[in-house]
Coordinates of C-alpha atoms and ligand atoms in Angstrom, one line a residue:
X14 CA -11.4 55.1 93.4
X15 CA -9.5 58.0 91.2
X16 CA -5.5 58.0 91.1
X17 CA -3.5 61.2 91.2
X18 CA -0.1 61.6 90.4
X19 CA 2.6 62.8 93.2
X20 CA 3.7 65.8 90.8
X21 CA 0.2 67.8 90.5
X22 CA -1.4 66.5 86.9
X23 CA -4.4 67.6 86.7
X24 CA -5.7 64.2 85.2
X25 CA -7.3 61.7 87.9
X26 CA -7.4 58.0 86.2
X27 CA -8.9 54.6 87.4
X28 CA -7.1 51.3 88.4
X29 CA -6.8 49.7 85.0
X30 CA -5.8 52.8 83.1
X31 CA -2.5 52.7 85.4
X32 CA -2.3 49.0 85.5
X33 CA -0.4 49.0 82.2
X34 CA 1.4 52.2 82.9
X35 CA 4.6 53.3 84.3
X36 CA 5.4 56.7 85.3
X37 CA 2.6 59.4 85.1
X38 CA 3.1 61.6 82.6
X39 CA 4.3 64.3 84.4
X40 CA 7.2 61.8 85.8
X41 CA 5.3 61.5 89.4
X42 CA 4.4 58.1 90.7
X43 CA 0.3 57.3 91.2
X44 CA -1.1 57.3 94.2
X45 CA -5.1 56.9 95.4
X46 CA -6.7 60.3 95.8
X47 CA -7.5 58.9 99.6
X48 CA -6.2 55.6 101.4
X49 CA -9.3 53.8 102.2
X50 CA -10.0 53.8 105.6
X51 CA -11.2 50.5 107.9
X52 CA -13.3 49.7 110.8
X53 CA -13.3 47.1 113.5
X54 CA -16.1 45.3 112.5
X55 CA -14.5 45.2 109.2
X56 CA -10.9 43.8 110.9
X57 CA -13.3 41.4 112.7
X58 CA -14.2 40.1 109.6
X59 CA -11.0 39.5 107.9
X60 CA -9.0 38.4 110.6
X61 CA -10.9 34.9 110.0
X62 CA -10.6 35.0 105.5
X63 CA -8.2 32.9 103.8
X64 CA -5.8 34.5 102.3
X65 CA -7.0 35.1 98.6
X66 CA -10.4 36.3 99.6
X67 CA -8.6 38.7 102.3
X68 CA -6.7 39.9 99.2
X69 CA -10.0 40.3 97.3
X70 CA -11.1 42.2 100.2
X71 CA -8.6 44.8 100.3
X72 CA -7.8 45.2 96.5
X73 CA -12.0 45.9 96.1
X74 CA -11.3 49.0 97.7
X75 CA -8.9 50.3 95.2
X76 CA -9.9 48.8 92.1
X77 CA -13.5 49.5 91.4
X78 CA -13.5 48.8 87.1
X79 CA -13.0 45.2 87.4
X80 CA -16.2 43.4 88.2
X81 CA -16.2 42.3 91.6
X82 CA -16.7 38.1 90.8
X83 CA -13.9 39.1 88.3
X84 CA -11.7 40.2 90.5
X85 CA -12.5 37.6 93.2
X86 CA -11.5 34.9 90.6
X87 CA -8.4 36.5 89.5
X88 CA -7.5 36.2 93.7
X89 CA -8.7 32.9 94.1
X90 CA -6.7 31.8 91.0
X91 CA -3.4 33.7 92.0
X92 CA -2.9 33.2 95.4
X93 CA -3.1 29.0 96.0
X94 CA -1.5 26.4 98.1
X95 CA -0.3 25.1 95.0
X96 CA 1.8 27.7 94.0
X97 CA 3.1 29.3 97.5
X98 CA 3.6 26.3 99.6
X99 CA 1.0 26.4 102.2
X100 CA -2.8 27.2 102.6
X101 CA -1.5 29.9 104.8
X102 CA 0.4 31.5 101.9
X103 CA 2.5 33.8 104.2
X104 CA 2.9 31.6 107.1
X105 CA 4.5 33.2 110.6
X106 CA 6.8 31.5 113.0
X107 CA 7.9 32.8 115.9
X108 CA 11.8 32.8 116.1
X109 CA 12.2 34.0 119.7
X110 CA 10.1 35.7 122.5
X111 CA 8.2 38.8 120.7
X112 CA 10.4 38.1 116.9
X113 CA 8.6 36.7 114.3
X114 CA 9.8 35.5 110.6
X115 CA 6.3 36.4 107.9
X116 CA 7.5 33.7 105.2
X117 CA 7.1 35.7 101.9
X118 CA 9.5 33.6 99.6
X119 CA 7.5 30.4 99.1
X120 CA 6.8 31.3 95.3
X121 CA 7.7 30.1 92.3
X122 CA 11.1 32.2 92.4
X123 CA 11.6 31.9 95.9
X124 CA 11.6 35.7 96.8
X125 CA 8.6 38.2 98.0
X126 CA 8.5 39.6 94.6
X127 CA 6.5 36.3 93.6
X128 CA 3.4 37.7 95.7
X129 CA 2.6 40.7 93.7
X130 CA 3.9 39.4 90.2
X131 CA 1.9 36.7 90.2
X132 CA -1.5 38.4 91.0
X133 CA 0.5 41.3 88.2
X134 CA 0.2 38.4 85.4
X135 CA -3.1 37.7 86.0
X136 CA -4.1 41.2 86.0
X137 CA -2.3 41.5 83.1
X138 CA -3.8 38.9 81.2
X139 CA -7.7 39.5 82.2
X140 CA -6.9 43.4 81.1
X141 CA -5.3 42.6 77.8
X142 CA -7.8 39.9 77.0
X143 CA -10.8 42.8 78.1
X144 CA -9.2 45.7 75.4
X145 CA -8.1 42.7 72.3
X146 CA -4.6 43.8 73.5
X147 CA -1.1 42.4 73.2
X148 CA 1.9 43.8 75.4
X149 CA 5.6 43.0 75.2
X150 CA 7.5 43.7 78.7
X151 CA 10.8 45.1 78.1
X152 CA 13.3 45.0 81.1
X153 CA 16.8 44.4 83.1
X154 CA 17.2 41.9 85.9
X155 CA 20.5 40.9 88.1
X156 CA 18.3 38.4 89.2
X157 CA 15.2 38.6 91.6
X158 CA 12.7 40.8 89.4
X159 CA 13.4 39.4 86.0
X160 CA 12.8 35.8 87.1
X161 CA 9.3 36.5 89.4
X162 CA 8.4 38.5 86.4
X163 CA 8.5 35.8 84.1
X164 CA 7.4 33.0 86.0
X165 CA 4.3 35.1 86.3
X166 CA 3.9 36.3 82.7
X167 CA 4.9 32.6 81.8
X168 CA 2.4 30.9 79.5
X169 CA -0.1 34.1 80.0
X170 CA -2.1 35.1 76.7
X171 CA -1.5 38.0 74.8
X172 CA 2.1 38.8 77.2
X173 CA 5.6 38.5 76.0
X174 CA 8.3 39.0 78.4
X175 CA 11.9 39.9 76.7
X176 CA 14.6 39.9 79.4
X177 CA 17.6 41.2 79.7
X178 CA 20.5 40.6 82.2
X179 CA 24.2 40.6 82.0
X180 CA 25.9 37.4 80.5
X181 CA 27.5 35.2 82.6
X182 CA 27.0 37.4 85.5
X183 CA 23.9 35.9 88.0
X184 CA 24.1 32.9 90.2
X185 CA 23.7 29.6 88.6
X186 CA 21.0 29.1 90.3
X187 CA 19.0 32.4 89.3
X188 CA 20.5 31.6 85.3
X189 CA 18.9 28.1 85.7
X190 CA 15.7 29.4 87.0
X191 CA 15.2 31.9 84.4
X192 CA 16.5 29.8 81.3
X193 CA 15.3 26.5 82.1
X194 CA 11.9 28.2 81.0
X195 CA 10.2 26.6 77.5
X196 CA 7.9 28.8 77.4
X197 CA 7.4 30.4 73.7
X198 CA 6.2 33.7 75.0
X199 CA 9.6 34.2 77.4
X200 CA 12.8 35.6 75.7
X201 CA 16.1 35.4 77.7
X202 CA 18.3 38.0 76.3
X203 CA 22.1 37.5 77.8
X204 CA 23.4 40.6 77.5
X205 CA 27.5 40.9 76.1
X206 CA 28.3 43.5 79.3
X207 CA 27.3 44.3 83.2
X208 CA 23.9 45.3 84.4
X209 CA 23.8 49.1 83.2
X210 CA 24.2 48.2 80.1
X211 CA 21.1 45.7 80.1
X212 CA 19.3 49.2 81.6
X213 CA 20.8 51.6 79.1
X214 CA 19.2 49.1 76.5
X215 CA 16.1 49.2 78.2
X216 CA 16.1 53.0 78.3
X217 CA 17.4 53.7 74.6
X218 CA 14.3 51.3 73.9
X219 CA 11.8 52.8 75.5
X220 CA 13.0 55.8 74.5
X221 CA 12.4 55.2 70.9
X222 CA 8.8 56.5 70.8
X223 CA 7.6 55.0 67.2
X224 CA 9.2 51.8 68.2
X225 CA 7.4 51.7 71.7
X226 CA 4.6 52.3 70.2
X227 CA 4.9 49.8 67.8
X228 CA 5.5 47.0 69.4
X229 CA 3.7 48.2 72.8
X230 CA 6.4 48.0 74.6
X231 CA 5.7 47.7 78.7
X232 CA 7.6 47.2 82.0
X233 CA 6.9 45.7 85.3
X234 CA 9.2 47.6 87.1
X235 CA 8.4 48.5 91.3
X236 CA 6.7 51.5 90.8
X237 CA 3.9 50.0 89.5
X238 CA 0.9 50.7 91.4
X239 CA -0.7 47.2 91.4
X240 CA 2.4 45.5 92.8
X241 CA 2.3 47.9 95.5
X242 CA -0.9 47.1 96.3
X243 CA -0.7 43.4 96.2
X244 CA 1.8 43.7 98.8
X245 CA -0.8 45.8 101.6
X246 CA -2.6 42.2 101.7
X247 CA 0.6 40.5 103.8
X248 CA 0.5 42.9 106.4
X249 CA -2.9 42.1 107.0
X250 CA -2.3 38.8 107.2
X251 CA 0.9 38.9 109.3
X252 CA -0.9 41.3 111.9
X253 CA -3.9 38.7 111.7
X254 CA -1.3 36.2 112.8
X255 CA 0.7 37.9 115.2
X256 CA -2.2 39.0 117.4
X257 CA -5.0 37.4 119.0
X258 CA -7.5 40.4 119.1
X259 CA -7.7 43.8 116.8
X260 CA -6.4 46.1 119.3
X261 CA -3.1 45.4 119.9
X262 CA 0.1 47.1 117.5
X263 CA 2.4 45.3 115.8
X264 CA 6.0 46.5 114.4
X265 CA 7.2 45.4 110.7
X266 CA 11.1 45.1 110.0
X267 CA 11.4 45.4 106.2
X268 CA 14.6 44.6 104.4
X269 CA 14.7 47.3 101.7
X270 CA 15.9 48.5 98.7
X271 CA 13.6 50.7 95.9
X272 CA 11.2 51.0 99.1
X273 CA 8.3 48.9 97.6
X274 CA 7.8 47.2 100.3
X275 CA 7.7 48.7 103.3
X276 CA 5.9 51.1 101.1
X277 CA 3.2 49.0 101.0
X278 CA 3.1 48.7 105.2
X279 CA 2.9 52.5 105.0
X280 CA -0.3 51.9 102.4
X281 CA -1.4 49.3 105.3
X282 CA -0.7 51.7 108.4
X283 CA -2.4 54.9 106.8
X284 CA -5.6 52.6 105.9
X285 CA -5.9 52.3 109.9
X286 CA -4.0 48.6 110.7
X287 CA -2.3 49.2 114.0
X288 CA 1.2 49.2 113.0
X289 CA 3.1 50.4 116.1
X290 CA 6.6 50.9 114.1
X291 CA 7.7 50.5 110.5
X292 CA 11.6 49.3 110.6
X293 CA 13.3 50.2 107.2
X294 CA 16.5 47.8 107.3
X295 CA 19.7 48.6 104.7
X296 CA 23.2 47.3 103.6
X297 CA 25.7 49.2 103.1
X298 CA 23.7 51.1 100.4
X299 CA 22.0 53.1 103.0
X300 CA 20.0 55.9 101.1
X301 CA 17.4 55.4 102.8
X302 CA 18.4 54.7 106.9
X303 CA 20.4 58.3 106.1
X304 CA 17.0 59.9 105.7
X305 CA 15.1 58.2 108.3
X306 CA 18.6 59.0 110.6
X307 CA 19.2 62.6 109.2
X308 CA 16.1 64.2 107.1
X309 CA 18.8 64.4 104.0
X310 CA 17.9 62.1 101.1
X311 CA 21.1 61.9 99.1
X312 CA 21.1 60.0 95.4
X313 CA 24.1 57.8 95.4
X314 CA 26.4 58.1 92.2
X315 CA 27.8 54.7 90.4
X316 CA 31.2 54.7 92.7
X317 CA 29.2 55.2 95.6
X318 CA 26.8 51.9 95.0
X319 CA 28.4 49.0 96.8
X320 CA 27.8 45.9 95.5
X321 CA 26.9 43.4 98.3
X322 CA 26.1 40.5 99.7
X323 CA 22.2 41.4 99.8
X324 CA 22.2 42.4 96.2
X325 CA 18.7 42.7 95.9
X326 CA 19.3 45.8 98.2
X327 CA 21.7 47.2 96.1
X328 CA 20.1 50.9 95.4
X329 CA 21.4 54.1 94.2
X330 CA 18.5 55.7 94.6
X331 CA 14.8 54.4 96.1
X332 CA 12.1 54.4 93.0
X333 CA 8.9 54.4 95.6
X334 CA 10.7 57.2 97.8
X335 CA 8.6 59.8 96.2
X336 CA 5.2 58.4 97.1
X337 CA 6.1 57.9 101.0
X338 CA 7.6 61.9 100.7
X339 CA 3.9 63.3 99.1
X340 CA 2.1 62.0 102.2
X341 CA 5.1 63.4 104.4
X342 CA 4.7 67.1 102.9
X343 CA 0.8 67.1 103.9
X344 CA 0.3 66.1 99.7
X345 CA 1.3 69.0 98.4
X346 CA 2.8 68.6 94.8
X347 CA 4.9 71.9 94.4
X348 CA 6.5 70.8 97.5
X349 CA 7.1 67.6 96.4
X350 CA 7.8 68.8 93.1
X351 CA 10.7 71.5 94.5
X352 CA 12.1 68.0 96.3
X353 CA 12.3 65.8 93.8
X354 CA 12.5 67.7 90.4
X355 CA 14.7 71.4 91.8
X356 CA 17.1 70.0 94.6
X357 CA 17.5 66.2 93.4
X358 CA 17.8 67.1 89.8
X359 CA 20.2 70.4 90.7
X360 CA 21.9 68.8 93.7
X361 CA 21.5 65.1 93.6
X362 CA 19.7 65.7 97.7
X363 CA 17.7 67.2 99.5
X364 CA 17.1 68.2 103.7
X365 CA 14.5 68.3 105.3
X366 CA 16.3 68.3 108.6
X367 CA 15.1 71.2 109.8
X368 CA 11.5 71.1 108.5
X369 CA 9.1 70.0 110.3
X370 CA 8.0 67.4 107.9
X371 CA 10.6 65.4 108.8
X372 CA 10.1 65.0 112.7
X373 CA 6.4 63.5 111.2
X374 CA 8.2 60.7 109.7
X375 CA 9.3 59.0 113.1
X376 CA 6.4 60.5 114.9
X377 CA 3.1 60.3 112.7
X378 CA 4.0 57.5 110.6
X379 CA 6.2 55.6 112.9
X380 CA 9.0 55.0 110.4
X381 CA 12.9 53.9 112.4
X382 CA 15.6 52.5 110.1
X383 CA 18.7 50.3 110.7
X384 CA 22.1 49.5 108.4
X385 CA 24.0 46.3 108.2
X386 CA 27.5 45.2 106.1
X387 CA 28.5 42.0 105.3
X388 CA 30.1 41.2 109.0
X389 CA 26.6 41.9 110.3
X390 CA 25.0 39.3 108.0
X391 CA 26.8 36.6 108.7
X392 CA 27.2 36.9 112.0
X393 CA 23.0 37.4 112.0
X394 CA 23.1 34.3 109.6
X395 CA 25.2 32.0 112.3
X396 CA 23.8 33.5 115.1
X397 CA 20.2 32.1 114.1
X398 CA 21.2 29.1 112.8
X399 CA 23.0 28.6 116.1
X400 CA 20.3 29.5 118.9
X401 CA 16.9 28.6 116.6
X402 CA 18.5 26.1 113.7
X403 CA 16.5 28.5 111.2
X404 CA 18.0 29.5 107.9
X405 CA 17.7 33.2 106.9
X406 CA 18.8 34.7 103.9
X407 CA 21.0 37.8 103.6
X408 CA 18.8 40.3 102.6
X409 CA 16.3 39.2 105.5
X410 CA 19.2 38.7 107.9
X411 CA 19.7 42.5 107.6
X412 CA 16.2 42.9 108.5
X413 CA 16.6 41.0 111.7
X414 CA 19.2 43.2 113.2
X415 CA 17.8 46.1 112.2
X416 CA 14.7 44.7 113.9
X417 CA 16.4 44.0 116.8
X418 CA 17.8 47.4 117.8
X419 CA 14.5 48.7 117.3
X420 CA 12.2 46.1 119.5
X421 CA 9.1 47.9 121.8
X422 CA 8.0 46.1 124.8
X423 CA 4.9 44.5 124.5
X424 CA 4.7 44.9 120.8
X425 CA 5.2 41.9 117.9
X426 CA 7.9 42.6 115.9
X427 CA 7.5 40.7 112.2
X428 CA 10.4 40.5 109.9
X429 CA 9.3 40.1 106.5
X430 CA 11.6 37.2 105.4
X431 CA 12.5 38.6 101.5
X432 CA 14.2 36.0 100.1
X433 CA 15.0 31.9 100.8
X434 CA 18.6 31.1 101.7
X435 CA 19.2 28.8 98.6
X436 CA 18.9 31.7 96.2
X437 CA 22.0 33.6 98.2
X438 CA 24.0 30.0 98.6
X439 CA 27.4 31.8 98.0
X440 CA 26.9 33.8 101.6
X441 CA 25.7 30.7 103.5
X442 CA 28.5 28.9 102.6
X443 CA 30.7 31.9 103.6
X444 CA 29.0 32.0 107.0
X445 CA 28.1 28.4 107.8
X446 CA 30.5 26.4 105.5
X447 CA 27.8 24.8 104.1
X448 CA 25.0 24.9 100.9
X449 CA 21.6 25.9 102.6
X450 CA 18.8 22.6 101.7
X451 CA 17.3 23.5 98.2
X452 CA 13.0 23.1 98.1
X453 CA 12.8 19.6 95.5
X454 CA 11.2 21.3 92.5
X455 CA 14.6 22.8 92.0
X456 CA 16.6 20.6 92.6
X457 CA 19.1 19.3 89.3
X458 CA 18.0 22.8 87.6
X459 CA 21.2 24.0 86.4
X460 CA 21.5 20.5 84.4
X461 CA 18.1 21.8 82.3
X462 CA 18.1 22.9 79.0
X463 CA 18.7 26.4 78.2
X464 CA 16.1 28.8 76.4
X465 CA 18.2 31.7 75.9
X466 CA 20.1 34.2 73.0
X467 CA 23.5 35.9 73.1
X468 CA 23.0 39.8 72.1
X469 CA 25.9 42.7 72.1
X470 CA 25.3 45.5 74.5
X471 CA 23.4 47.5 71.4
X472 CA 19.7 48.7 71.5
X473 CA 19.8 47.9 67.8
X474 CA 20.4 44.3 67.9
X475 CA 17.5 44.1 70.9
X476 CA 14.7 46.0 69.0
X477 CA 15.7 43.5 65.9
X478 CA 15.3 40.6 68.1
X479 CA 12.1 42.2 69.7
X480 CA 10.9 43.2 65.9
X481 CA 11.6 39.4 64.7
X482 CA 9.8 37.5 67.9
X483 CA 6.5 40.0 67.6
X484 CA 4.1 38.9 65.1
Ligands
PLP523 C1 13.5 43.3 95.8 C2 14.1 42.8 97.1 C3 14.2 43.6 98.2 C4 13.9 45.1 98.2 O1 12.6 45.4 98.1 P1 12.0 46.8 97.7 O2 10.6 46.7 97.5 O3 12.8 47.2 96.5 O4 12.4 47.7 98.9 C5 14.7 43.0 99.4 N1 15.0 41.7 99.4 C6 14.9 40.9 98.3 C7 15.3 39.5 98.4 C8 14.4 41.4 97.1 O5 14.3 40.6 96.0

């Protein structure tokens, strides 16, 4: 399997040579030359694996420079009862007649983005380990990335993780999570200043070529392909679980934000897994339900990005975009080039309302979108705890009324369930009046010790911490 990049460069590379990468080097995102495509008897198959060897399944046709018992191990190592709660890993319940909750947050950080980080550190570490290679990831977190990125790089050999996030600024919960680590190879970086200032670090670092290069600076931000990827398996399994036989569609409701995700369900739907209707659910940042309402895609500048009360959701402008638009276009690069490199960078937008195109994205790839604000989620939030006594976050509370306005008779809908309510307590106790249950390995975290250094907002003082810890 060879990967292109959505911009045209002429170079085709293989998994593990974009494993460790970021952006290609024309600024495009990878993508595989072809999706994969699968056959009944090959459903038939899966619809009876556990989960890790499903996974091995699926990535085997993607990744084709990792021995297969390799890779098999690496599955059967990262996706356990142990560490995701049940042998089911991404259990379904039904909530009511035809809605169903996929339970993606039973990680180590309680949120989805425990399901591909984890598999990511392992990766990581059989890759390094294969080249006698060391790799220091550099980034900025408000909260849900940082922490699933270190509790999978945690421990892992030849990995440092050096995070930065804005002092004083998470949830007491998400500070405990993160800085209750011990781990020597994880460097909480509290950051004298907001958010953009831990990414303008990040950037002025990264941008600093002979340093980068130095001290092999990385990231594990969304658009890496391998994240993506891990993510294909749970639609799989959620479609395994929804359904009794192969034939029958299901619809996915997936609350979004740099469009990772339901990325991932468009990877799933294009391989040939009978997705009936891919739901993109917003806030009030609603970049994306714009497009899927309108055909115009329309940056967001910094007084236009709300901060909310599903924060994780809280885009200005959606990173994976970009690979969902390629396939939209019929893969052509110039046109996806005169999109994202002549109209964004002149105008900030573009329209494709009257192209063509863009009637393909509800049509041929089955894509509807819905918006929420704050009212909506609680009242989502009471309204389930009321009829079903079930617990949903915010971020998957805006997936269940999107999901609802867009429900086909006859077909499952799934919600994929982002996030567990005890990471968002603040809004619970805003809608119910009380502090949502917290899971017993965390509970009396914020009394932990603290692993974690005071820095100004200055690039300087972060590349002389980064320079100090790297030996
Ligand atoms: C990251 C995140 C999202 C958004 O996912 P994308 O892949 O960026 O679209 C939604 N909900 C929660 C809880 C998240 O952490």
């Amino acid at each position: 399997m060879n990967y292109l990049s959505t911009r045209g460069h002429p170079d085709r590379k293989r998994f593990c040579e974009i494993l460790l990468e970021g952006l290609a080097p024309d600024g495009g995102l990878y993508l595989p030359e072809q999706y994969p495509q699968i056959d009944t008897a090959m459903l038939a198959k899966w619809r009876k694996l556990p989960y890790a060897e499903l996974a091995f399944e699926i990535l085997s046709l993607y990744i084709d420079d990792i021995p297969p018992a390799d890779l098999k191990a690496i599955c059967a190592k990262t996706y356990t009862a142990e560490v995701f709660g049940t042998d089911e890993i991404v259990p379904l319940r039904e909530l009511e007649d035809g809605v169903y909750l996929e339970a993606l947050s039973n990680g180590p950080t309680l949120a989805f983005k425990d399901m591909a980080m984890q598999l990511l550190g392992n990766l990581f570490e059989y890759e390094l380990a294969r080249r006698g290679a060391e790799l220091n990831i550099l980034g900025a977190t408000s909260g849900d990335t940082g922490s699933a990125a270190e509790y999978a790089m945690r421990g892992k050999k030849g990995v440092r993780v050096f995070m930065t996030s804005p002092d004083g600024r998470m949830s007491p919960f998400q500070q405990a999570q993160m800085f209750s680590l011990q781990d020597a190879n994880i460097h909480n970086i509290a950051i004298t200043g907001v958010f953009d200032d831990c990414q303008d670090i990040v950037k002025a670092v990264s941008n600093d070529l002979a340093f980068k290069r130095k001290y092999r600076i990385g990231t594990v931000n969304s658009i890496n392909w391998a994240r993506l990827l891990a993510q294909v398996v749970y639609y799989f399994a959620g479609y395994f679980q929804a359904t009794a036989s192969n034939d029958k569609p299901v619809s996915f409701t997936v609350p979004s934000g740099n469009f990772g995700n339901v990325c991932a369900g468009h990877v799933a739907r294009m391989m040939g897994l009978p997705i009936h209707t891919l739901v993109v659910a917003t806030n009030e940042n609603d970049v994306l339900d714009e497009f899927f309402r309108t055909g115009v895609y329309r940056v967001r500048g910094a007084v236009d990005t709300h901060e909310t009360s599903s924060p994780s959701m809280d885009i200005s402008k959606a990173s994976n975009f970009e690979r969902f638009v390629f396939d939209l276009v019929g893969r052509d690069p110039a046109r996806l080039r005169k999109l994202f490199v002549d109209d964004l960078g002149l105008n900030g937008s573009f329209d494709l309302s009257a192209d063509p195109a863009f009637a393909q994205a509800a049509g041929r790839f089955g894509f509807r979108s819905g918006r929420s604000t704050h009212a909506d989620r609680l009242a989502t939030i009471r309204d389930t705890d009321k009829r079903f006594a079930t617990l949903v976050d915010p971020h998957t509370a805006d997936g269940l009324k999107a999901a609802r306005e867009q429900l086909t008779p006859g077909v499952p809908m799934v919600v994929l369930e982002t996030a567990l309510p005890i990471k968002f307590a603040a809004t619970l106790v805003e809608a119910l009046g009380e502090e949502p249950a917290r899971p017993k390995k965390f509970e009396g975290i914020e009394a932990l010790p603290k692993r974690v250094v005071k820095l100004p907002a200055d690039a300087e003082a972060v590349k002389a911490y980064i320079a100090e810890h790297c030996d």
